[in-house]
mmCIF file of C-alpha atoms and ligand atoms in Angstrom:
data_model
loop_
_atom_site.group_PDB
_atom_site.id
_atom_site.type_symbol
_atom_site.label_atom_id
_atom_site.label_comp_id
_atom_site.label_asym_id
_atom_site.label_seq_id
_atom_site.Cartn_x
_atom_site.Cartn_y
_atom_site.Cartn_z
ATOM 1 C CA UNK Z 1 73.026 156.804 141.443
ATOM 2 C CA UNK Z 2 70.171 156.243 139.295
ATOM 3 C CA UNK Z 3 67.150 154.115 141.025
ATOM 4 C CA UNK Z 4 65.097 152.093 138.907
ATOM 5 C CA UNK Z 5 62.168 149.893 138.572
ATOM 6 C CA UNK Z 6 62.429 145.853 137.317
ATOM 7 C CA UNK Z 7 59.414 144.691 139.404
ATOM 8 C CA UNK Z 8 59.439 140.533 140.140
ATOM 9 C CA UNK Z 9 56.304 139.191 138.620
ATOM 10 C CA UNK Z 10 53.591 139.398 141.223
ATOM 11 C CA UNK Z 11 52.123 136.206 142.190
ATOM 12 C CA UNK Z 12 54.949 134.169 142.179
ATOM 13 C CA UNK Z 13 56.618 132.842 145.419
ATOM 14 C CA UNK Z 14 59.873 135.599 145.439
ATOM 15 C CA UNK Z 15 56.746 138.072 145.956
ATOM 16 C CA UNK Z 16 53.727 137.061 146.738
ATOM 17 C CA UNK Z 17 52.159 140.538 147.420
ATOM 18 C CA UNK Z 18 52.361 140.467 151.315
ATOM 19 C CA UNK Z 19 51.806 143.549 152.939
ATOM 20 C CA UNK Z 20 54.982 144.992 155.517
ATOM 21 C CA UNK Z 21 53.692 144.790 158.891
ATOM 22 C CA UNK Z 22 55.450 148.095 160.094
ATOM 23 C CA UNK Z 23 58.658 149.979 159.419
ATOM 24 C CA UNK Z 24 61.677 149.222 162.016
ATOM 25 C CA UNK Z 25 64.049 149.905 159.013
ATOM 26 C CA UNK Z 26 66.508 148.557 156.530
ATOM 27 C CA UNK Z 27 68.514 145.447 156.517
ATOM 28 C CA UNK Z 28 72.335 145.375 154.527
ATOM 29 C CA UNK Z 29 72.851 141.923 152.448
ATOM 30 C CA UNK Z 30 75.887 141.937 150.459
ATOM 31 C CA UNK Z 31 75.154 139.424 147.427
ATOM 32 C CA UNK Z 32 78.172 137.205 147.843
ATOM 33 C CA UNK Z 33 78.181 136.694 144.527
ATOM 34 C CA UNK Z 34 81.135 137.173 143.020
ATOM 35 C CA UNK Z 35 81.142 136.115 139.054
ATOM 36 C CA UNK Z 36 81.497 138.431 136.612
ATOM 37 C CA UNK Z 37 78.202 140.274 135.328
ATOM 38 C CA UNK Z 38 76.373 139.610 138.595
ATOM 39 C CA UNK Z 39 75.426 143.384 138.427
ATOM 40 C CA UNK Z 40 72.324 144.588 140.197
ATOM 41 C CA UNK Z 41 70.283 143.988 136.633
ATOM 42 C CA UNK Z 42 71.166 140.191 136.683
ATOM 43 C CA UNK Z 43 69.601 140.006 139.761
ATOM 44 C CA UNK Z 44 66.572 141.633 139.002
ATOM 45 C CA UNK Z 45 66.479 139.449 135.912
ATOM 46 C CA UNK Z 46 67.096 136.329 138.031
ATOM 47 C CA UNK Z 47 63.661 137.665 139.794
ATOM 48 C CA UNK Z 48 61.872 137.732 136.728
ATOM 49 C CA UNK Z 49 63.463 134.265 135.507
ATOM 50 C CA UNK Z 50 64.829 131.128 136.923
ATOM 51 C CA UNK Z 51 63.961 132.326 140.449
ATOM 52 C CA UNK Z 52 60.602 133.989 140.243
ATOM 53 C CA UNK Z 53 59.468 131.002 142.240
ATOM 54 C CA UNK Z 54 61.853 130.609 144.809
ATOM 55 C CA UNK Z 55 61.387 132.123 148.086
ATOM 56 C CA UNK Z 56 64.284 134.544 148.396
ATOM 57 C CA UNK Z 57 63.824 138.109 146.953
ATOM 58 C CA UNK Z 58 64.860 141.416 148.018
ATOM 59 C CA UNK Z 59 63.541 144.830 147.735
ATOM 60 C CA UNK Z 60 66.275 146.330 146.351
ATOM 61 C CA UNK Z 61 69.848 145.619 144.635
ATOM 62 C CA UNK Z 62 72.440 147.931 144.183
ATOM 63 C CA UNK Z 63 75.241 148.183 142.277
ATOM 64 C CA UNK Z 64 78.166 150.856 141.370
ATOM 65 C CA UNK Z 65 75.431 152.528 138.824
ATOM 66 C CA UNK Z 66 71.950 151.342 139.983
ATOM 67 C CA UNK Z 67 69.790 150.517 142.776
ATOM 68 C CA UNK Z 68 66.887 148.266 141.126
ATOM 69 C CA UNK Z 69 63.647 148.049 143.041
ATOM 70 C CA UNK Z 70 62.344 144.262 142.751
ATOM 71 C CA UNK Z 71 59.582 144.334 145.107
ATOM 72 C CA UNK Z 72 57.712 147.126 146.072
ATOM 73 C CA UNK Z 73 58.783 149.204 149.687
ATOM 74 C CA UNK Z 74 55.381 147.828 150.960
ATOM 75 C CA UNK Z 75 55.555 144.645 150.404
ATOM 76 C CA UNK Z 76 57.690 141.945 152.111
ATOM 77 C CA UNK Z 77 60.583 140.514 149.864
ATOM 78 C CA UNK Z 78 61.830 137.020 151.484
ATOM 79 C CA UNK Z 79 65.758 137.944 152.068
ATOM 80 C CA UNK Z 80 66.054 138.387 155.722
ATOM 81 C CA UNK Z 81 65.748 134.396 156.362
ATOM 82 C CA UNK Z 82 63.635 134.308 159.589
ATOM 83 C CA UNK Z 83 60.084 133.561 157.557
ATOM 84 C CA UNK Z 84 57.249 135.794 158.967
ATOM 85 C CA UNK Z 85 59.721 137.467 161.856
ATOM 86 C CA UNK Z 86 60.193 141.093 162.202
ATOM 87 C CA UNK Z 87 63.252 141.045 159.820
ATOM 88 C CA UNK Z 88 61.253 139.834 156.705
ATOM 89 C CA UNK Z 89 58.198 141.745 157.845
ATOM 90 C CA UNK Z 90 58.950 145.439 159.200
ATOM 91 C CA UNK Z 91 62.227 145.764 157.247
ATOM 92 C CA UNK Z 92 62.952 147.019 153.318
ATOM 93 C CA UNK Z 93 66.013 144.596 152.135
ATOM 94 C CA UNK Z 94 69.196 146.466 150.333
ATOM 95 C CA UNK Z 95 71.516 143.308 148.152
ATOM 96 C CA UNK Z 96 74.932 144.855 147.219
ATOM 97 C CA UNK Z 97 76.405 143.516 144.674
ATOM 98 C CA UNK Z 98 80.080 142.205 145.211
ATOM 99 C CA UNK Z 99 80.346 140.908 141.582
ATOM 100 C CA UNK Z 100 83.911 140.651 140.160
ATOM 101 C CA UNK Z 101 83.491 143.579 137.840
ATOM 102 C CA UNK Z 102 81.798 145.819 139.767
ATOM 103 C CA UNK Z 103 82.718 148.294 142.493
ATOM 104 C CA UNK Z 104 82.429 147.621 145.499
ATOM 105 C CA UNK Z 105 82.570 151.075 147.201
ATOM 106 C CA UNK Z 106 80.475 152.548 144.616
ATOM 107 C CA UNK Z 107 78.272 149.793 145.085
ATOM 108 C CA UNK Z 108 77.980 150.472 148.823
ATOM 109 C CA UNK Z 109 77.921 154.060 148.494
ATOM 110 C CA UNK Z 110 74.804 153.726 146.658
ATOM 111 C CA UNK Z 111 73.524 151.757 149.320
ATOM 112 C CA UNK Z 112 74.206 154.203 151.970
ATOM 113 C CA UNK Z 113 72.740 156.919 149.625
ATOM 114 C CA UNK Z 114 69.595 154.468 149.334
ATOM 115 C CA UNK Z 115 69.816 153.580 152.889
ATOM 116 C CA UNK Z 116 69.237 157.712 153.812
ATOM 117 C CA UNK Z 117 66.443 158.120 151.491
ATOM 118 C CA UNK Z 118 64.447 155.227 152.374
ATOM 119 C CA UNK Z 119 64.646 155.933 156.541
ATOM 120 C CA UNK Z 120 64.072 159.632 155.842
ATOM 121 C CA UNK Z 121 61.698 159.213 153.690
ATOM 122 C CA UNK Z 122 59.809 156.848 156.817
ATOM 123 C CA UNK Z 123 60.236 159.634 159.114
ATOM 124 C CA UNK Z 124 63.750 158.510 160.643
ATOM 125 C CA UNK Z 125 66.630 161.316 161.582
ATOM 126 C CA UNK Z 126 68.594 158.759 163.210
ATOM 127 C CA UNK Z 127 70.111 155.841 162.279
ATOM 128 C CA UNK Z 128 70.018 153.861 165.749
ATOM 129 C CA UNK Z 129 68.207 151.317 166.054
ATOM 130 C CA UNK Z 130 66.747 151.033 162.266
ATOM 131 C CA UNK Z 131 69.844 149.841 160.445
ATOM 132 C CA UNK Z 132 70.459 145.688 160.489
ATOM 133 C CA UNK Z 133 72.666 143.318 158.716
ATOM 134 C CA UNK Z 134 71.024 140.736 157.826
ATOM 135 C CA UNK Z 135 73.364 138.978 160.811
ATOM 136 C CA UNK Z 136 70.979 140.475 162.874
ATOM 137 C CA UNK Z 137 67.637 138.546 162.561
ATOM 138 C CA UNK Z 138 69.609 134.814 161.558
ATOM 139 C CA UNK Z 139 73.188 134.929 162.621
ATOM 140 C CA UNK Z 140 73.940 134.258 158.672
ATOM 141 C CA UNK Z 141 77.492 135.677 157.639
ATOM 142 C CA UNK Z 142 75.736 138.712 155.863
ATOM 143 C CA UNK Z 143 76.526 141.498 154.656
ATOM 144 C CA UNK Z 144 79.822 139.246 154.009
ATOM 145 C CA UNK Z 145 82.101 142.182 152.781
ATOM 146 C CA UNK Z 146 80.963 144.772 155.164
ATOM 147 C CA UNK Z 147 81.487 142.381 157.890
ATOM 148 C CA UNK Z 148 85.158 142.314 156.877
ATOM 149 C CA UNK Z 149 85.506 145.782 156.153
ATOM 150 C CA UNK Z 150 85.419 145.490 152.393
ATOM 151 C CA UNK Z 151 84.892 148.426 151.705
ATOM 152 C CA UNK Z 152 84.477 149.335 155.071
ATOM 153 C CA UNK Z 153 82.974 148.346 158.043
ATOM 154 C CA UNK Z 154 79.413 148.093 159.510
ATOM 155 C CA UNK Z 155 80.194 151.351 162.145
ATOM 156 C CA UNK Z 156 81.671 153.402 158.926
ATOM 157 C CA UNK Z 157 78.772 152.402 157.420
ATOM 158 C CA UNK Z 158 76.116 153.111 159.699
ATOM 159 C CA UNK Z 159 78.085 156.703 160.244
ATOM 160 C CA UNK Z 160 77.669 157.073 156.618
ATOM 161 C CA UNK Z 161 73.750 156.705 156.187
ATOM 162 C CA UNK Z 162 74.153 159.164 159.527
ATOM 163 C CA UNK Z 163 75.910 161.811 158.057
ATOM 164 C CA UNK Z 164 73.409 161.507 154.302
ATOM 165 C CA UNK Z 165 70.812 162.006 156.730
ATOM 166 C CA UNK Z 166 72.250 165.073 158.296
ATOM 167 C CA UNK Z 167 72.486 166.783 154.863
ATOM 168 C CA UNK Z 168 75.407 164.905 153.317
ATOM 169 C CA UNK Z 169 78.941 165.583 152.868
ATOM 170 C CA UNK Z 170 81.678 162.199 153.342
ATOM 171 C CA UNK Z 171 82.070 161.065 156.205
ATOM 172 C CA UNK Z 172 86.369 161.210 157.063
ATOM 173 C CA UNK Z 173 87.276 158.063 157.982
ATOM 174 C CA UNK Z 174 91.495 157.797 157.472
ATOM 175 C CA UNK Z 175 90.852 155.350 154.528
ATOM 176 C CA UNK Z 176 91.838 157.200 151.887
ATOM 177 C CA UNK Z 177 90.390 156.450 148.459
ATOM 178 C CA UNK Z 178 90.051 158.242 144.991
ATOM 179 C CA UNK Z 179 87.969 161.114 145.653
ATOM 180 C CA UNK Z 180 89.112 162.037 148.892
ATOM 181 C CA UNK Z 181 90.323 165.291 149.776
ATOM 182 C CA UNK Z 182 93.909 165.592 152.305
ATOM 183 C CA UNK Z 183 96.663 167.514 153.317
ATOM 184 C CA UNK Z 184 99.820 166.396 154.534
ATOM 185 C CA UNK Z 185 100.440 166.071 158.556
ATOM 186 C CA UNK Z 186 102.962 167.337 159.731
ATOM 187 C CA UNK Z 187 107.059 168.591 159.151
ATOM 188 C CA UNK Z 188 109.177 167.214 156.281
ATOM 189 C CA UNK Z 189 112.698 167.386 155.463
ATOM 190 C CA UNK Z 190 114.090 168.413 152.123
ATOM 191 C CA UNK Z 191 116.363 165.702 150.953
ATOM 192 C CA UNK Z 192 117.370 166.332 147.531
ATOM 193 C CA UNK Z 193 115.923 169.184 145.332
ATOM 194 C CA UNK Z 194 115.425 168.960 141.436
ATOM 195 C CA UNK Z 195 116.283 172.348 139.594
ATOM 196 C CA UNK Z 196 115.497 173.550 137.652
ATOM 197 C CA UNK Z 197 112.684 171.473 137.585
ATOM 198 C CA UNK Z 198 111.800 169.214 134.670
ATOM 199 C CA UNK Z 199 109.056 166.949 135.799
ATOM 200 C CA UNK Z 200 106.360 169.429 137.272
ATOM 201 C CA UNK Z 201 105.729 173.197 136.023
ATOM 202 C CA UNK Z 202 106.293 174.542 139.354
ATOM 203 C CA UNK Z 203 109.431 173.047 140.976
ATOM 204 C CA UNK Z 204 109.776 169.644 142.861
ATOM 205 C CA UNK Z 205 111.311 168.529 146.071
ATOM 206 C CA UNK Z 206 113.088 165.175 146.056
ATOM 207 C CA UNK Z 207 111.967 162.109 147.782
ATOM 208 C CA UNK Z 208 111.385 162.932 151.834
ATOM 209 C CA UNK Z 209 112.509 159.606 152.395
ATOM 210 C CA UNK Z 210 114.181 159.900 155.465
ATOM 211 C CA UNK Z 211 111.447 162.165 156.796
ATOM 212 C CA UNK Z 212 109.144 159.635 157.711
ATOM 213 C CA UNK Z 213 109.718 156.494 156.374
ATOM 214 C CA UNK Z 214 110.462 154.159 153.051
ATOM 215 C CA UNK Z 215 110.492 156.912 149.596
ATOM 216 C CA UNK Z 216 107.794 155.954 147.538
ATOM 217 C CA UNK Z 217 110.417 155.161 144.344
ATOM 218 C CA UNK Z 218 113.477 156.473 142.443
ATOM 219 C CA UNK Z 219 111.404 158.702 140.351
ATOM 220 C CA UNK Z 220 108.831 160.724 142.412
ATOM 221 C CA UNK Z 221 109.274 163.987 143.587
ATOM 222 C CA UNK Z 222 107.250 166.254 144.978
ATOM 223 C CA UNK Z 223 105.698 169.457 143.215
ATOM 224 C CA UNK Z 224 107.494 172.307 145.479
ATOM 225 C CA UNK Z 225 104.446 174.770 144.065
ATOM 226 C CA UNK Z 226 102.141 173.914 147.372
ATOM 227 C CA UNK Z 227 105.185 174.263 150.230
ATOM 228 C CA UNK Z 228 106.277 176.314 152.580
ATOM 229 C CA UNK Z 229 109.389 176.564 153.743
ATOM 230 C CA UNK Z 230 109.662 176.667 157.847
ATOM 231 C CA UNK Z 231 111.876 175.872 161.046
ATOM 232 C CA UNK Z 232 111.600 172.215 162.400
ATOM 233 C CA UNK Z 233 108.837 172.742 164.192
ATOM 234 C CA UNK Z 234 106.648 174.320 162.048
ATOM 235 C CA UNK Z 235 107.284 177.941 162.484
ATOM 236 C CA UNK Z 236 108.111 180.483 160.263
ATOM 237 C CA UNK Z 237 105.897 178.877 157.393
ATOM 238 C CA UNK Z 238 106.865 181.217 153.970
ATOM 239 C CA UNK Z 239 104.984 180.021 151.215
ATOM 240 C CA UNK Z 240 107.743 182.045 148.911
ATOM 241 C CA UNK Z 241 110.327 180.861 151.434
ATOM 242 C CA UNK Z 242 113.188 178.791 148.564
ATOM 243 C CA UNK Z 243 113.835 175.226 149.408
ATOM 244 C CA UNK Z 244 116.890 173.981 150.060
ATOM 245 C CA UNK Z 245 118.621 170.396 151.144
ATOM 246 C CA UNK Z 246 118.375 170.044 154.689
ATOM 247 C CA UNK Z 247 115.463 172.473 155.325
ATOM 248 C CA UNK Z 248 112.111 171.793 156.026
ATOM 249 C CA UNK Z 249 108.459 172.606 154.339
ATOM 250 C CA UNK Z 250 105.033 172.178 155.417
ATOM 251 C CA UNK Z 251 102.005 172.429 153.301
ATOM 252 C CA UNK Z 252 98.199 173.500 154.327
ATOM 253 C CA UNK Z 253 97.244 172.993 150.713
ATOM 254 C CA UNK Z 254 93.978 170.580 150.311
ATOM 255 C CA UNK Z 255 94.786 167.905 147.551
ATOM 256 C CA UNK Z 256 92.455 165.866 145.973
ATOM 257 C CA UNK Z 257 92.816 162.058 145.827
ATOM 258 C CA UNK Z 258 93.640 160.866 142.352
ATOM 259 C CA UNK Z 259 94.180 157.456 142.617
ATOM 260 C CA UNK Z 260 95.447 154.317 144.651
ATOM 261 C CA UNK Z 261 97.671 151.496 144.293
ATOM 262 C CA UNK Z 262 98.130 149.435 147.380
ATOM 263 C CA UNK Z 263 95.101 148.571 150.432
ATOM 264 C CA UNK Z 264 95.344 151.865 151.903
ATOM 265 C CA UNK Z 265 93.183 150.559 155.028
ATOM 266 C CA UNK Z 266 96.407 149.873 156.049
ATOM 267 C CA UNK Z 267 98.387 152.840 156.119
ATOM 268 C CA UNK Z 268 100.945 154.108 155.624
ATOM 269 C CA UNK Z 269 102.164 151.349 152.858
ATOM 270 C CA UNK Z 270 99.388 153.420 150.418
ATOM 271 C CA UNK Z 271 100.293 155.015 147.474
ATOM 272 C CA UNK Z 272 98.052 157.990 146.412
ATOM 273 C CA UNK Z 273 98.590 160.354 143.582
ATOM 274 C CA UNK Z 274 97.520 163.351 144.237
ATOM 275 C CA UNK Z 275 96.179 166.521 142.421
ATOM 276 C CA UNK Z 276 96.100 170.121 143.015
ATOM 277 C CA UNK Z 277 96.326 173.139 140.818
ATOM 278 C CA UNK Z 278 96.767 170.434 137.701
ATOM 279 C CA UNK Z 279 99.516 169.142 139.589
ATOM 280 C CA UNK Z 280 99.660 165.305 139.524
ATOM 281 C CA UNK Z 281 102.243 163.362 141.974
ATOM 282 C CA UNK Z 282 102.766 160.432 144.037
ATOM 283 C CA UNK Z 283 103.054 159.821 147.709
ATOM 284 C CA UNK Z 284 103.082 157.785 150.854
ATOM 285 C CA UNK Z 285 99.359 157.492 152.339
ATOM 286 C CA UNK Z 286 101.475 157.548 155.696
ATOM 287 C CA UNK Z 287 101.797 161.460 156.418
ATOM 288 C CA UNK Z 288 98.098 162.254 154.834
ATOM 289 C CA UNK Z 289 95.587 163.444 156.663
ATOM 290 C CA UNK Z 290 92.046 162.540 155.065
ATOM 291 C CA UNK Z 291 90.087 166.213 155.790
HETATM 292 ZN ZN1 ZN N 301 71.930 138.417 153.377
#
């Protein structure tokens, strides 16, 4: 994430140059505005335009590429709604933006990232205590999406700034998403085999259909390259054991997350496609393990 600078116009009633009366931390807005192009520079142009005048600002607004600083860290931005109260006065503002074509995750990501440097950078190790929606001072519905889990919720986010803080790394939270890294859980039956193989380079294993649930679709197979074969429960794993109908495999292999097609909050009706070794291939979300 790149941070940048399009400062509001000094003077003008979205910043009038008031000093911040302390540092109790950082409040989360989401922008609620959903129209196409309302990116985090629109809103920093809106500062500098129509609304320069208008008494709502923020300090920052962040977006799937940016986080533009409007007003300064130390000075109050009007976003927080209670006028000259501790939320307006002792907190730095984040906006995410929610637009249409954006990204939301991305978008909050950046905000987390953000989030981390501006409470370490005020002395803060943990996040308890200095993180607010902007709920918090007004009992507005705000951060909207957060607050409805889009693209997660407040606790996932609050872990999130937590774990940036404690030296980085993603926090696993069972929602899988592009990027994230899993292995499968658990003991699968072989249904059907495909040999020799024509789909994948290293051998595939037919839908597991019956192993766990609904087959993902006609077509997909799994590469058999990653698997094991091993008893029922798990023992005997022989990663140049051959695969057969009726046996069973297992796989400690660590894909990573191509892709998704359905919510996968709500596992396991997900579809990932995953990738490991330059292997591509679809699956149920349902027996992955986010690691
Ligand atoms: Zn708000």
């Amino acid at each position: 994430m790149q941070v940048i600078e399009r400062l509001a116009p000094l003077g003008h009633n979205c910043r009038p140059g008031i000093n911040r009366r302390g540092f109790r931390g950082v409040t989360i807005h989401n922008t609620s505005n959903w129209s196409n192009g309302a990116n985090a520079l629109a809103h920093a142009n809106l500062l500098r335009n129509g609304w320069k005048d208008v008494y709502t600002s923020w300090n920052y607004v962040v977006d799937k590429d940016y986080a533009v600083r409007c007003v300064p860290e130390n000075e109050v931005a009007w976003c927080q709604g209670d006028g000259n109260g501790d939320g307006n006065m002792t907190t730095i503002s984040i906006e995410i933006c929610d637009n249409a074509d954006g990204d939301i995750r991305k978008a909050t990501d950046n905000a987390v990232e953000l989030c981390a440097d501006i409470l370490r950078r005020n002395g803060i190790t943990n996040v308890n205590g200095h993180l607010f929606q902007h709920n918090y001072w007004t009992g507005k519905d705000c951060p909207y999406d957060i607050r409805r889990g889009n693209p997660y919720d407040w606790g996932t986010f609050c872990n999130k700034v937590q774990q940036a803080l404690n030296g980085g790394g993603e926090v696993v939270d069972q929602i899988i998403h592009a990027g994230s890294k899993v292995k499968f859980n658990g003991v699968f039956r072989i249904d059907d085999l495909i040999l020799p193989c024509v789909k994948y380079p290293n051998g595939a294993v037919g839908c597991y259909a019956t192993c766990y649930g609904k087959p993902i679709g006609v077509d997909d197979w799994l590469p058999s390259g990653p698997l094991s074969t091993c008893n029922a429960d798990g023992s005997n794993a022989n990663p140049n054991g051959i695969l057969d109908t009726g046996g069973y495999w297992k796989c400690d292999k660590v894909f990573n997350v191509i892709s998704t097609e359905l919510p996968t909050r709500y596992t396991p009706n997900g579809v990932a496609t995953l990738e490991a070794d330059g292997v591509r291939f679809r699956v149920d979300c349902g027996p992955l393990l986010e690691v």
